Amino acid sequence: YNCDIDNPYSWNPLNYITAEQFPDNMIALARQNNMLVAFGQWSTEFFYDAGNAAGTPLARNTSYTLQVGIAAPNAIYQNERFCAFTAQSQSGGRAVWLLDGFSPKKISDEYIERIIDAEGTALVNATGYGLRTNGHLFYVLNLTDRTLVYDLEERMWHEWTGVDCVAMTDDDTGEAILQHKSSGKIYYLDPTLGTDDGVNIDCNIYTTKYDFDVMNLKTMQSFNIVSDLLIDQTIQFRWTDNDYNTWSDWRTLVLYPRSYYVSLGSFRRRAFHIKFTGGVPIRFESLEFDVRLWKA
């Protein structure tokens, strides 16, 4: 519904427009560039300002209609040229979608969608927001016990722990300010720090399984992590050869140039868990292996 033009005290009952491309209930509204986005339970419609003198000023843009609706109405993030939201459709399952301009695309993969689906009916209570920090723009999705984060520019998913915040704004310097969900405390997000309230922030990386395109038995001669070189800092790592069921003992690498670990045994498929607990910012670039392939 809308009031009369330039008169918020006058409401004509005929001044309205409906989302009626699909027979579902309206759940939430957002703005994307110069359009109003109307999220239904199973569909999404777009409206623009047509400048009508009577009735509603809006008109429907039918060419942009989507057959996905909103699953978490409090987890919509719109800023710059993006609008990210957690969606559902009548084909089943939930997923995270992104409007880049007006081009819709699904940005969640099967692993993220399994986590989202596991929320069940609690997903309707999920919250979300976005923030830009240290050259990255993130969409943050708070579930019941987990926080999933998507880097909109690097197109990568992460999981943050200890960041149970429901709202974000910024101060006059552009620094992100977050509000905690339960305590209401206000936090600054400072990318130069590696601690939170005096406690080191741990960084954990779990890799995919490496088989080097063949299931033959292999021997790993050496292993190296390419990262920032930090004085007096170490990285711990371990590996699994049986689909993450059991792990080796922890090994330690010192962050020197060309610091590597040798004689890592034989395997067919192997994944790594890398952990950094130094409490300072660090960047990881790649892993280097020296692997010998057996003929049989």
PDB file of C-alpha atoms in Angstrom:
ATOM      1  CA  TYR A   1       0.000   0.000   0.000  1.00  0.00           C
ATOM      2  CA  ASN A   2       1.077   3.597  -0.519  1.00  0.00           C
ATOM      3  CA  CYS A   3      -0.176   6.978   0.607  1.00  0.00           C
ATOM      4  CA  ASP A   4      -1.306   9.731  -1.741  1.00  0.00           C
ATOM      5  CA  ILE A   5       1.515  11.544  -3.535  1.00  0.00           C
ATOM      6  CA  ASP A   6       3.409  13.835  -1.130  1.00  0.00           C
ATOM      7  CA  ASN A   7       0.805  13.277   1.604  1.00  0.00           C
ATOM      8  CA  PRO A   8       1.654  10.591   4.177  1.00  0.00           C
ATOM      9  CA  TYR A   9      -1.564  11.454   6.101  1.00  0.00           C
ATOM     10  CA  SER A  10      -3.879  10.371   3.268  1.00  0.00           C
ATOM     11  CA  TRP A  11      -4.285   6.699   2.414  1.00  0.00           C
ATOM     12  CA  ASN A  12      -6.659   5.782  -0.382  1.00  0.00           C
ATOM     13  CA  PRO A  13      -7.672   2.090  -0.136  1.00  0.00           C
ATOM     14  CA  LEU A  14      -7.184   1.775  -3.914  1.00  0.00           C
ATOM     15  CA  ASN A  15      -3.510   2.799  -3.724  1.00  0.00           C
ATOM     16  CA  TYR A  16      -1.872  -0.631  -3.740  1.00  0.00           C
ATOM     17  CA  ILE A  17      -0.187  -3.227  -5.920  1.00  0.00           C
ATOM     18  CA  THR A  18       0.038  -6.990  -5.393  1.00  0.00           C
ATOM     19  CA  ALA A  19       2.692  -9.611  -6.031  1.00  0.00           C
ATOM     20  CA  GLU A  20       0.643 -12.153  -7.909  1.00  0.00           C
ATOM     21  CA  GLN A  21       2.862 -13.980 -10.390  1.00  0.00           C
ATOM     22  CA  PHE A  22       2.701 -17.036  -8.105  1.00  0.00           C
ATOM     23  CA  PRO A  23       0.117 -17.965  -5.424  1.00  0.00           C
ATOM     24  CA  ASP A  24       2.353 -17.673  -2.351  1.00  0.00           C
ATOM     25  CA  ASN A  25       2.451 -15.330   0.644  1.00  0.00           C
ATOM     26  CA  MET A  26       4.629 -12.232   0.785  1.00  0.00           C
ATOM     27  CA  ILE A  27       7.426 -12.533   3.376  1.00  0.00           C
ATOM     28  CA  ALA A  28       9.951  -9.679   3.027  1.00  0.00           C
ATOM     29  CA  LEU A  29      10.930  -6.603   1.002  1.00  0.00           C
ATOM     30  CA  ALA A  30      14.321  -5.321  -0.099  1.00  0.00           C
ATOM     31  CA  ARG A  31      15.697  -2.741  -2.495  1.00  0.00           C
ATOM     32  CA  GLN A  32      18.102  -3.623  -5.301  1.00  0.00           C
ATOM     33  CA  ASN A  33      19.431  -0.622  -7.214  1.00  0.00           C
ATOM     34  CA  ASN A  34      16.305   1.167  -8.514  1.00  0.00           C
ATOM     35  CA  MET A  35      13.874  -1.711  -7.954  1.00  0.00           C
ATOM     36  CA  LEU A  36      11.794  -3.003  -5.075  1.00  0.00           C
ATOM     37  CA  VAL A  37      12.346  -6.734  -4.475  1.00  0.00           C
ATOM     38  CA  ALA A  38       9.288  -8.564  -3.131  1.00  0.00           C
ATOM     39  CA  PHE A  39      10.236 -11.915  -1.591  1.00  0.00           C
ATOM     40  CA  GLY A  40       7.456 -14.472  -1.334  1.00  0.00           C
ATOM     41  CA  GLN A  41       7.539 -17.910   0.223  1.00  0.00           C
ATOM     42  CA  TRP A  42       8.343 -19.592  -3.100  1.00  0.00           C
ATOM     43  CA  SER A  43       8.871 -16.738  -5.568  1.00  0.00           C
ATOM     44  CA  THR A  44      10.461 -13.309  -5.954  1.00  0.00           C
ATOM     45  CA  GLU A  45       9.102 -10.372  -7.979  1.00  0.00           C
ATOM     46  CA  PHE A  46      10.541  -6.992  -8.931  1.00  0.00           C
ATOM     47  CA  PHE A  47       8.799  -3.602  -9.092  1.00  0.00           C
ATOM     48  CA  TYR A  48       9.988  -0.236 -10.379  1.00  0.00           C
ATOM     49  CA  ASP A  49       8.785   3.358 -10.047  1.00  0.00           C
ATOM     50  CA  ALA A  50       6.635   3.911 -13.129  1.00  0.00           C
ATOM     51  CA  GLY A  51       5.597   7.439 -12.012  1.00  0.00           C
ATOM     52  CA  ASN A  52       1.866   6.733 -12.121  1.00  0.00           C
ATOM     53  CA  ALA A  53      -0.138   9.783 -11.033  1.00  0.00           C
ATOM     54  CA  ALA A  54      -2.967   7.748  -9.484  1.00  0.00           C
ATOM     55  CA  GLY A  55      -3.130   4.502  -7.563  1.00  0.00           C
ATOM     56  CA  THR A  56       0.297   3.009  -7.073  1.00  0.00           C
ATOM     57  CA  PRO A  57       3.437   4.586  -8.574  1.00  0.00           C
ATOM     58  CA  LEU A  58       4.891   1.087  -8.973  1.00  0.00           C
ATOM     59  CA  ALA A  59       4.770  -1.332 -11.902  1.00  0.00           C
ATOM     60  CA  ARG A  60       5.824  -4.968 -12.085  1.00  0.00           C
ATOM     61  CA  ASN A  61       8.901  -6.001 -14.074  1.00  0.00           C
ATOM     62  CA  THR A  62       7.866  -9.506 -15.101  1.00  0.00           C
ATOM     63  CA  SER A  63      11.105 -10.315 -16.932  1.00  0.00           C
ATOM     64  CA  TYR A  64      13.015 -10.590 -13.636  1.00  0.00           C
ATOM     65  CA  THR A  65      10.574 -12.896 -11.754  1.00  0.00           C
ATOM     66  CA  LEU A  66      12.296 -15.773  -9.895  1.00  0.00           C
ATOM     67  CA  GLN A  67      10.850 -19.115  -8.830  1.00  0.00           C
ATOM     68  CA  VAL A  68      12.729 -19.054  -5.523  1.00  0.00           C
ATOM     69  CA  GLY A  69      11.438 -17.459  -2.344  1.00  0.00           C
ATOM     70  CA  ILE A  70      12.863 -16.428   1.014  1.00  0.00           C
ATOM     71  CA  ALA A  71      13.704 -18.936   3.751  1.00  0.00           C
ATOM     72  CA  ALA A  72      15.289 -16.532   6.271  1.00  0.00           C
ATOM     73  CA  PRO A  73      13.647 -13.074   6.135  1.00  0.00           C
ATOM     74  CA  ASN A  74      16.121 -11.589   8.639  1.00  0.00           C
ATOM     75  CA  ALA A  75      19.158 -12.712   6.613  1.00  0.00           C
ATOM     76  CA  ILE A  76      18.806 -10.444   3.566  1.00  0.00           C
ATOM     77  CA  TYR A  77      21.831  -8.275   2.774  1.00  0.00           C
ATOM     78  CA  GLN A  78      21.760  -5.523   0.163  1.00  0.00           C
ATOM     79  CA  ASN A  79      24.599  -3.121  -0.549  1.00  0.00           C
ATOM     80  CA  GLU A  80      26.636  -1.786  -3.439  1.00  0.00           C
ATOM     81  CA  ARG A  81      25.548  -3.910  -6.427  1.00  0.00           C
ATOM     82  CA  PHE A  82      24.737  -7.094  -4.477  1.00  0.00           C
ATOM     83  CA  CYS A  83      21.691  -8.553  -2.753  1.00  0.00           C
ATOM     84  CA  ALA A  84      22.329 -11.854  -0.947  1.00  0.00           C
ATOM     85  CA  PHE A  85      19.586 -13.976   0.609  1.00  0.00           C
ATOM     86  CA  THR A  86      18.863 -17.510   1.815  1.00  0.00           C
ATOM     87  CA  ALA A  87      16.244 -18.986  -0.479  1.00  0.00           C
ATOM     88  CA  GLN A  88      13.918 -21.921  -0.842  1.00  0.00           C
ATOM     89  CA  SER A  89      11.907 -23.330  -3.723  1.00  0.00           C
ATOM     90  CA  GLN A  90       9.194 -25.888  -4.275  1.00  0.00           C
ATOM     91  CA  SER A  91      11.761 -28.287  -5.722  1.00  0.00           C
ATOM     92  CA  GLY A  92      13.021 -28.758  -2.150  1.00  0.00           C
ATOM     93  CA  GLY A  93      16.084 -27.751  -0.165  1.00  0.00           C
ATOM     94  CA  ARG A  94      17.502 -24.344   0.694  1.00  0.00           C
ATOM     95  CA  ALA A  95      20.346 -22.406  -0.888  1.00  0.00           C
ATOM     96  CA  VAL A  96      22.048 -19.008  -0.807  1.00  0.00           C
ATOM     97  CA  TRP A  97      21.372 -16.820  -3.828  1.00  0.00           C
ATOM     98  CA  LEU A  98      22.931 -13.584  -4.987  1.00  0.00           C
ATOM     99  CA  LEU A  99      21.563 -10.797  -7.146  1.00  0.00           C
ATOM    100  CA  ASP A 100      24.556  -9.240  -8.890  1.00  0.00           C
ATOM    101  CA  GLY A 101      22.857  -6.218 -10.368  1.00  0.00           C
ATOM    102  CA  PHE A 102      19.725  -8.024 -11.526  1.00  0.00           C
ATOM    103  CA  SER A 103      21.425 -11.292 -12.510  1.00  0.00           C
ATOM    104  CA  PRO A 104      20.451 -14.089 -10.090  1.00  0.00           C
ATOM    105  CA  LYS A 105      22.840 -16.931  -9.318  1.00  0.00           C
ATOM    106  CA  LYS A 106      23.142 -19.607  -6.655  1.00  0.00           C
ATOM    107  CA  ILE A 107      26.364 -19.177  -4.668  1.00  0.00           C
ATOM    108  CA  SER A 108      26.083 -22.024  -2.148  1.00  0.00           C
ATOM    109  CA  ASP A 109      27.510 -25.459  -2.944  1.00  0.00           C
ATOM    110  CA  GLU A 110      26.284 -28.865  -1.789  1.00  0.00           C
ATOM    111  CA  TYR A 111      28.278 -28.747   1.458  1.00  0.00           C
ATOM    112  CA  ILE A 112      26.904 -25.346   2.518  1.00  0.00           C
ATOM    113  CA  GLU A 113      23.388 -26.431   1.583  1.00  0.00           C
ATOM    114  CA  ARG A 114      23.647 -29.535   3.772  1.00  0.00           C
ATOM    115  CA  ILE A 115      24.486 -27.293   6.733  1.00  0.00           C
ATOM    116  CA  ILE A 116      21.594 -24.959   5.930  1.00  0.00           C
ATOM    117  CA  ASP A 117      19.125 -27.821   5.467  1.00  0.00           C
ATOM    118  CA  ALA A 118      20.176 -29.281   8.827  1.00  0.00           C
ATOM    119  CA  GLU A 119      18.723 -26.167  10.502  1.00  0.00           C
ATOM    120  CA  GLY A 120      15.212 -27.422   9.704  1.00  0.00           C
ATOM    121  CA  THR A 121      12.451 -25.075  10.827  1.00  0.00           C
ATOM    122  CA  ALA A 122      14.970 -23.008  12.848  1.00  0.00           C
ATOM    123  CA  LEU A 123      16.285 -21.509   9.612  1.00  0.00           C
ATOM    124  CA  VAL A 124      13.493 -18.928   9.686  1.00  0.00           C
ATOM    125  CA  ASN A 125      15.269 -17.396  12.726  1.00  0.00           C
ATOM    126  CA  ALA A 126      18.640 -17.059  10.978  1.00  0.00           C
ATOM    127  CA  THR A 127      20.115 -13.572  10.734  1.00  0.00           C
ATOM    128  CA  GLY A 128      22.452 -12.116   8.165  1.00  0.00           C
ATOM    129  CA  TYR A 129      24.314  -8.957   7.275  1.00  0.00           C
ATOM    130  CA  GLY A 130      27.239  -7.809   5.186  1.00  0.00           C
ATOM    131  CA  LEU A 131      30.447  -5.942   5.852  1.00  0.00           C
ATOM    132  CA  ARG A 132      33.506  -4.763   4.002  1.00  0.00           C
ATOM    133  CA  THR A 133      36.872  -5.056   5.718  1.00  0.00           C
ATOM    134  CA  ASN A 134      40.501  -5.358   4.669  1.00  0.00           C
ATOM    135  CA  GLY A 135      39.602  -5.289   0.975  1.00  0.00           C
ATOM    136  CA  HIS A 136      36.910  -8.005   1.170  1.00  0.00           C
ATOM    137  CA  LEU A 137      33.104  -7.824   1.088  1.00  0.00           C
ATOM    138  CA  PHE A 138      31.468 -10.569   3.182  1.00  0.00           C
ATOM    139  CA  TYR A 139      27.932 -11.925   3.509  1.00  0.00           C
ATOM    140  CA  VAL A 140      27.559 -13.300   7.051  1.00  0.00           C
ATOM    141  CA  LEU A 141      24.854 -15.910   7.740  1.00  0.00           C
ATOM    142  CA  ASN A 142      24.224 -16.698  11.432  1.00  0.00           C
ATOM    143  CA  LEU A 143      22.620 -20.102  11.981  1.00  0.00           C
ATOM    144  CA  THR A 144      21.714 -21.633  15.360  1.00  0.00           C
ATOM    145  CA  ASP A 145      25.250 -22.732  16.262  1.00  0.00           C
ATOM    146  CA  ARG A 146      27.341 -21.836  13.220  1.00  0.00           C
ATOM    147  CA  THR A 147      28.327 -18.732  11.261  1.00  0.00           C
ATOM    148  CA  LEU A 148      28.850 -19.176   7.516  1.00  0.00           C
ATOM    149  CA  VAL A 149      30.612 -16.404   5.622  1.00  0.00           C
ATOM    150  CA  TYR A 150      30.815 -15.857   1.869  1.00  0.00           C
ATOM    151  CA  ASP A 151      33.423 -13.588   0.297  1.00  0.00           C
ATOM    152  CA  LEU A 152      31.432 -11.968  -2.504  1.00  0.00           C
ATOM    153  CA  GLU A 153      34.492 -10.920  -4.467  1.00  0.00           C
ATOM    154  CA  GLU A 154      36.767 -13.945  -3.955  1.00  0.00           C
ATOM    155  CA  ARG A 155      33.713 -16.265  -4.263  1.00  0.00           C
ATOM    156  CA  MET A 156      34.789 -18.458  -1.355  1.00  0.00           C
ATOM    157  CA  TRP A 157      32.959 -19.811   1.702  1.00  0.00           C
ATOM    158  CA  HIS A 158      34.415 -19.728   5.227  1.00  0.00           C
ATOM    159  CA  GLU A 159      33.209 -20.527   8.713  1.00  0.00           C
ATOM    160  CA  TRP A 160      33.777 -18.063  11.545  1.00  0.00           C
ATOM    161  CA  THR A 161      33.564 -19.050  15.205  1.00  0.00           C
ATOM    162  CA  GLY A 162      32.885 -16.734  18.111  1.00  0.00           C
ATOM    163  CA  VAL A 163      31.218 -14.143  15.851  1.00  0.00           C
ATOM    164  CA  ASP A 164      27.653 -14.397  17.115  1.00  0.00           C
ATOM    165  CA  CYS A 165      26.580 -10.916  16.021  1.00  0.00           C
ATOM    166  CA  VAL A 166      23.269  -9.946  14.466  1.00  0.00           C
ATOM    167  CA  ALA A 167      23.751  -6.425  13.165  1.00  0.00           C
ATOM    168  CA  MET A 168      26.449  -4.303  11.562  1.00  0.00           C
ATOM    169  CA  THR A 169      27.041  -0.631  10.865  1.00  0.00           C
ATOM    170  CA  ASP A 170      30.159   1.485  10.469  1.00  0.00           C
ATOM    171  CA  ASP A 171      31.534   4.575  12.142  1.00  0.00           C
ATOM    172  CA  ASP A 172      32.655   7.787  10.465  1.00  0.00           C
ATOM    173  CA  THR A 173      36.047   6.207   9.649  1.00  0.00           C
ATOM    174  CA  GLY A 174      34.484   3.267   7.796  1.00  0.00           C
ATOM    175  CA  GLU A 175      35.334   0.753  10.534  1.00  0.00           C
ATOM    176  CA  ALA A 176      32.797  -2.052  10.981  1.00  0.00           C
ATOM    177  CA  ILE A 177      30.826  -2.125  14.257  1.00  0.00           C
ATOM    178  CA  LEU A 178      28.973  -5.306  15.273  1.00  0.00           C
ATOM    179  CA  GLN A 179      26.369  -6.033  17.957  1.00  0.00           C
ATOM    180  CA  HIS A 180      26.428  -9.351  19.813  1.00  0.00           C
ATOM    181  CA  LYS A 181      23.214 -11.386  19.636  1.00  0.00           C
ATOM    182  CA  SER A 182      22.812 -12.283  23.319  1.00  0.00           C
ATOM    183  CA  SER A 183      24.856  -9.760  25.324  1.00  0.00           C
ATOM    184  CA  GLY A 184      24.168  -6.691  23.166  1.00  0.00           C
ATOM    185  CA  LYS A 185      27.849  -5.728  23.392  1.00  0.00           C
ATOM    186  CA  ILE A 186      29.306  -3.590  20.621  1.00  0.00           C
ATOM    187  CA  TYR A 187      32.496  -4.762  18.894  1.00  0.00           C
ATOM    188  CA  TYR A 188      34.900  -3.259  16.392  1.00  0.00           C
ATOM    189  CA  LEU A 189      36.045  -5.595  13.623  1.00  0.00           C
ATOM    190  CA  ASP A 190      39.767  -4.818  13.413  1.00  0.00           C
ATOM    191  CA  PRO A 191      41.621  -6.830  10.730  1.00  0.00           C
ATOM    192  CA  THR A 192      44.987  -5.882  12.247  1.00  0.00           C
ATOM    193  CA  LEU A 193      44.298  -7.897  15.410  1.00  0.00           C
ATOM    194  CA  GLY A 194      44.694 -11.634  15.911  1.00  0.00           C
ATOM    195  CA  THR A 195      43.035 -11.694  19.330  1.00  0.00           C
ATOM    196  CA  ASP A 196      39.476 -11.321  20.598  1.00  0.00           C
ATOM    197  CA  ASP A 197      38.996 -10.001  24.138  1.00  0.00           C
ATOM    198  CA  GLY A 198      42.572 -11.088  24.932  1.00  0.00           C
ATOM    199  CA  VAL A 199      42.202 -14.605  23.496  1.00  0.00           C
ATOM    200  CA  ASN A 200      44.084 -15.667  20.374  1.00  0.00           C
ATOM    201  CA  ILE A 201      41.899 -16.248  17.303  1.00  0.00           C
ATOM    202  CA  ASP A 202      42.638 -19.715  15.927  1.00  0.00           C
ATOM    203  CA  CYS A 203      42.767 -20.302  12.181  1.00  0.00           C
ATOM    204  CA  ASN A 204      41.863 -23.832  11.007  1.00  0.00           C
ATOM    205  CA  ILE A 205      42.050 -24.991   7.390  1.00  0.00           C
ATOM    206  CA  TYR A 206      40.696 -28.365   6.246  1.00  0.00           C
ATOM    207  CA  THR A 207      41.681 -29.231   2.687  1.00  0.00           C
ATOM    208  CA  THR A 208      39.964 -31.405   0.148  1.00  0.00           C
ATOM    209  CA  LYS A 209      41.246 -34.949  -0.446  1.00  0.00           C
ATOM    210  CA  TYR A 210      44.241 -35.113  -2.792  1.00  0.00           C
ATOM    211  CA  ASP A 211      44.712 -38.174  -5.004  1.00  0.00           C
ATOM    212  CA  PHE A 212      46.671 -36.419  -7.783  1.00  0.00           C
ATOM    213  CA  ASP A 213      44.248 -37.831 -10.376  1.00  0.00           C
ATOM    214  CA  VAL A 214      45.115 -41.469  -9.775  1.00  0.00           C
ATOM    215  CA  MET A 215      44.313 -43.998  -7.041  1.00  0.00           C
ATOM    216  CA  ASN A 216      47.717 -45.721  -7.180  1.00  0.00           C
ATOM    217  CA  LEU A 217      49.701 -45.840  -3.948  1.00  0.00           C
ATOM    218  CA  LYS A 218      51.920 -42.795  -3.468  1.00  0.00           C
ATOM    219  CA  THR A 219      54.706 -41.680  -1.139  1.00  0.00           C
ATOM    220  CA  MET A 220      54.847 -38.092   0.110  1.00  0.00           C
ATOM    221  CA  GLN A 221      58.499 -37.092   0.282  1.00  0.00           C
ATOM    222  CA  SER A 222      58.006 -33.539   1.558  1.00  0.00           C
ATOM    223  CA  PHE A 223      55.348 -30.999   2.517  1.00  0.00           C
ATOM    224  CA  ASN A 224      55.551 -27.201   2.622  1.00  0.00           C
ATOM    225  CA  ILE A 225      53.114 -24.369   3.404  1.00  0.00           C
ATOM    226  CA  VAL A 226      53.480 -21.138   1.423  1.00  0.00           C
ATOM    227  CA  SER A 227      52.418 -18.277   3.704  1.00  0.00           C
ATOM    228  CA  ASP A 228      53.568 -15.046   5.291  1.00  0.00           C
ATOM    229  CA  LEU A 229      56.964 -15.368   6.968  1.00  0.00           C
ATOM    230  CA  LEU A 230      56.465 -14.460  10.634  1.00  0.00           C
ATOM    231  CA  ILE A 231      59.371 -14.411  13.072  1.00  0.00           C
ATOM    232  CA  ASP A 232      59.155 -16.990  15.885  1.00  0.00           C
ATOM    233  CA  GLN A 233      55.816 -18.333  14.629  1.00  0.00           C
ATOM    234  CA  THR A 234      54.922 -21.939  13.860  1.00  0.00           C
ATOM    235  CA  ILE A 235      52.118 -23.807  12.101  1.00  0.00           C
ATOM    236  CA  GLN A 236      50.752 -27.175  13.144  1.00  0.00           C
ATOM    237  CA  PHE A 237      49.429 -29.679  10.638  1.00  0.00           C
ATOM    238  CA  ARG A 238      48.185 -33.260  10.475  1.00  0.00           C
ATOM    239  CA  TRP A 239      46.646 -35.477   7.818  1.00  0.00           C
ATOM    240  CA  THR A 240      44.001 -38.127   7.253  1.00  0.00           C
ATOM    241  CA  ASP A 241      44.094 -40.985   4.738  1.00  0.00           C
ATOM    242  CA  ASN A 242      40.637 -42.433   5.491  1.00  0.00           C
ATOM    243  CA  ASP A 243      38.068 -39.727   4.663  1.00  0.00           C
ATOM    244  CA  TYR A 244      38.567 -37.620   7.838  1.00  0.00           C
ATOM    245  CA  ASN A 245      37.795 -40.518  10.211  1.00  0.00           C
ATOM    246  CA  THR A 246      41.186 -40.628  11.954  1.00  0.00           C
ATOM    247  CA  TRP A 247      44.151 -38.254  11.953  1.00  0.00           C
ATOM    248  CA  SER A 248      47.921 -38.479  12.259  1.00  0.00           C
ATOM    249  CA  ASP A 249      49.788 -36.879  15.159  1.00  0.00           C
ATOM    250  CA  TRP A 250      50.358 -33.137  14.926  1.00  0.00           C
ATOM    251  CA  ARG A 251      53.523 -31.952  13.154  1.00  0.00           C
ATOM    252  CA  THR A 252      55.074 -28.484  13.451  1.00  0.00           C
ATOM    253  CA  LEU A 253      56.552 -26.220  10.788  1.00  0.00           C
ATOM    254  CA  VAL A 254      58.533 -23.058  11.550  1.00  0.00           C
ATOM    255  CA  LEU A 255      57.647 -20.151   9.251  1.00  0.00           C
ATOM    256  CA  TYR A 256      61.040 -19.818   7.601  1.00  0.00           C
ATOM    257  CA  PRO A 257      61.604 -19.552   3.840  1.00  0.00           C
ATOM    258  CA  ARG A 258      61.440 -23.051   2.362  1.00  0.00           C
ATOM    259  CA  SER A 259      60.658 -24.651   5.703  1.00  0.00           C
ATOM    260  CA  TYR A 260      59.324 -28.116   4.935  1.00  0.00           C
ATOM    261  CA  TYR A 261      58.544 -31.458   6.574  1.00  0.00           C
ATOM    262  CA  VAL A 262      59.903 -34.708   5.090  1.00  0.00           C
ATOM    263  CA  SER A 263      58.919 -38.409   5.053  1.00  0.00           C
ATOM    264  CA  LEU A 264      55.125 -38.296   5.385  1.00  0.00           C
ATOM    265  CA  GLY A 265      54.535 -41.953   4.475  1.00  0.00           C
ATOM    266  CA  SER A 266      52.350 -43.572   1.820  1.00  0.00           C
ATOM    267  CA  PHE A 267      48.703 -42.965   0.887  1.00  0.00           C
ATOM    268  CA  ARG A 268      46.121 -43.179  -1.888  1.00  0.00           C
ATOM    269  CA  ARG A 269      44.036 -40.118  -0.961  1.00  0.00           C
ATOM    270  CA  ARG A 270      45.075 -37.592   1.678  1.00  0.00           C
ATOM    271  CA  ALA A 271      43.626 -34.445   3.250  1.00  0.00           C
ATOM    272  CA  PHE A 272      45.269 -31.982   5.637  1.00  0.00           C
ATOM    273  CA  HIS A 273      44.232 -30.007   8.700  1.00  0.00           C
ATOM    274  CA  ILE A 274      46.357 -26.870   9.174  1.00  0.00           C
ATOM    275  CA  LYS A 275      46.119 -24.842  12.388  1.00  0.00           C
ATOM    276  CA  PHE A 276      47.634 -21.494  13.320  1.00  0.00           C
ATOM    277  CA  THR A 277      47.276 -20.202  16.895  1.00  0.00           C
ATOM    278  CA  GLY A 278      49.848 -17.397  16.922  1.00  0.00           C
ATOM    279  CA  GLY A 279      47.376 -14.588  17.594  1.00  0.00           C
ATOM    280  CA  VAL A 280      48.644 -12.384  14.755  1.00  0.00           C
ATOM    281  CA  PRO A 281      47.233 -11.837  11.233  1.00  0.00           C
ATOM    282  CA  ILE A 282      48.560 -14.264   8.621  1.00  0.00           C
ATOM    283  CA  ARG A 283      47.897 -15.072   4.958  1.00  0.00           C
ATOM    284  CA  PHE A 284      48.116 -18.550   3.417  1.00  0.00           C
ATOM    285  CA  GLU A 285      48.778 -18.918  -0.305  1.00  0.00           C
ATOM    286  CA  SER A 286      49.306 -22.575  -1.223  1.00  0.00           C
ATOM    287  CA  LEU A 287      50.629 -26.015  -0.325  1.00  0.00           C
ATOM    288  CA  GLU A 288      53.636 -27.657  -1.975  1.00  0.00           C
ATOM    289  CA  PHE A 289      54.126 -31.432  -2.162  1.00  0.00           C
ATOM    290  CA  ASP A 290      56.853 -33.753  -3.406  1.00  0.00           C
ATOM    291  CA  VAL A 291      54.947 -36.955  -4.229  1.00  0.00           C
ATOM    292  CA  ARG A 292      56.337 -40.174  -5.769  1.00  0.00           C
ATOM    293  CA  LEU A 293      53.829 -42.393  -7.585  1.00  0.00           C
ATOM    294  CA  TRP A 294      54.026 -46.177  -7.361  1.00  0.00           C
ATOM    295  CA  LYS A 295      53.425 -48.090 -10.592  1.00  0.00           C
ATOM    296  CA  ALA A 296      50.911 -50.506  -9.067  1.00  0.00           C
TER     297      ALA A 296
END
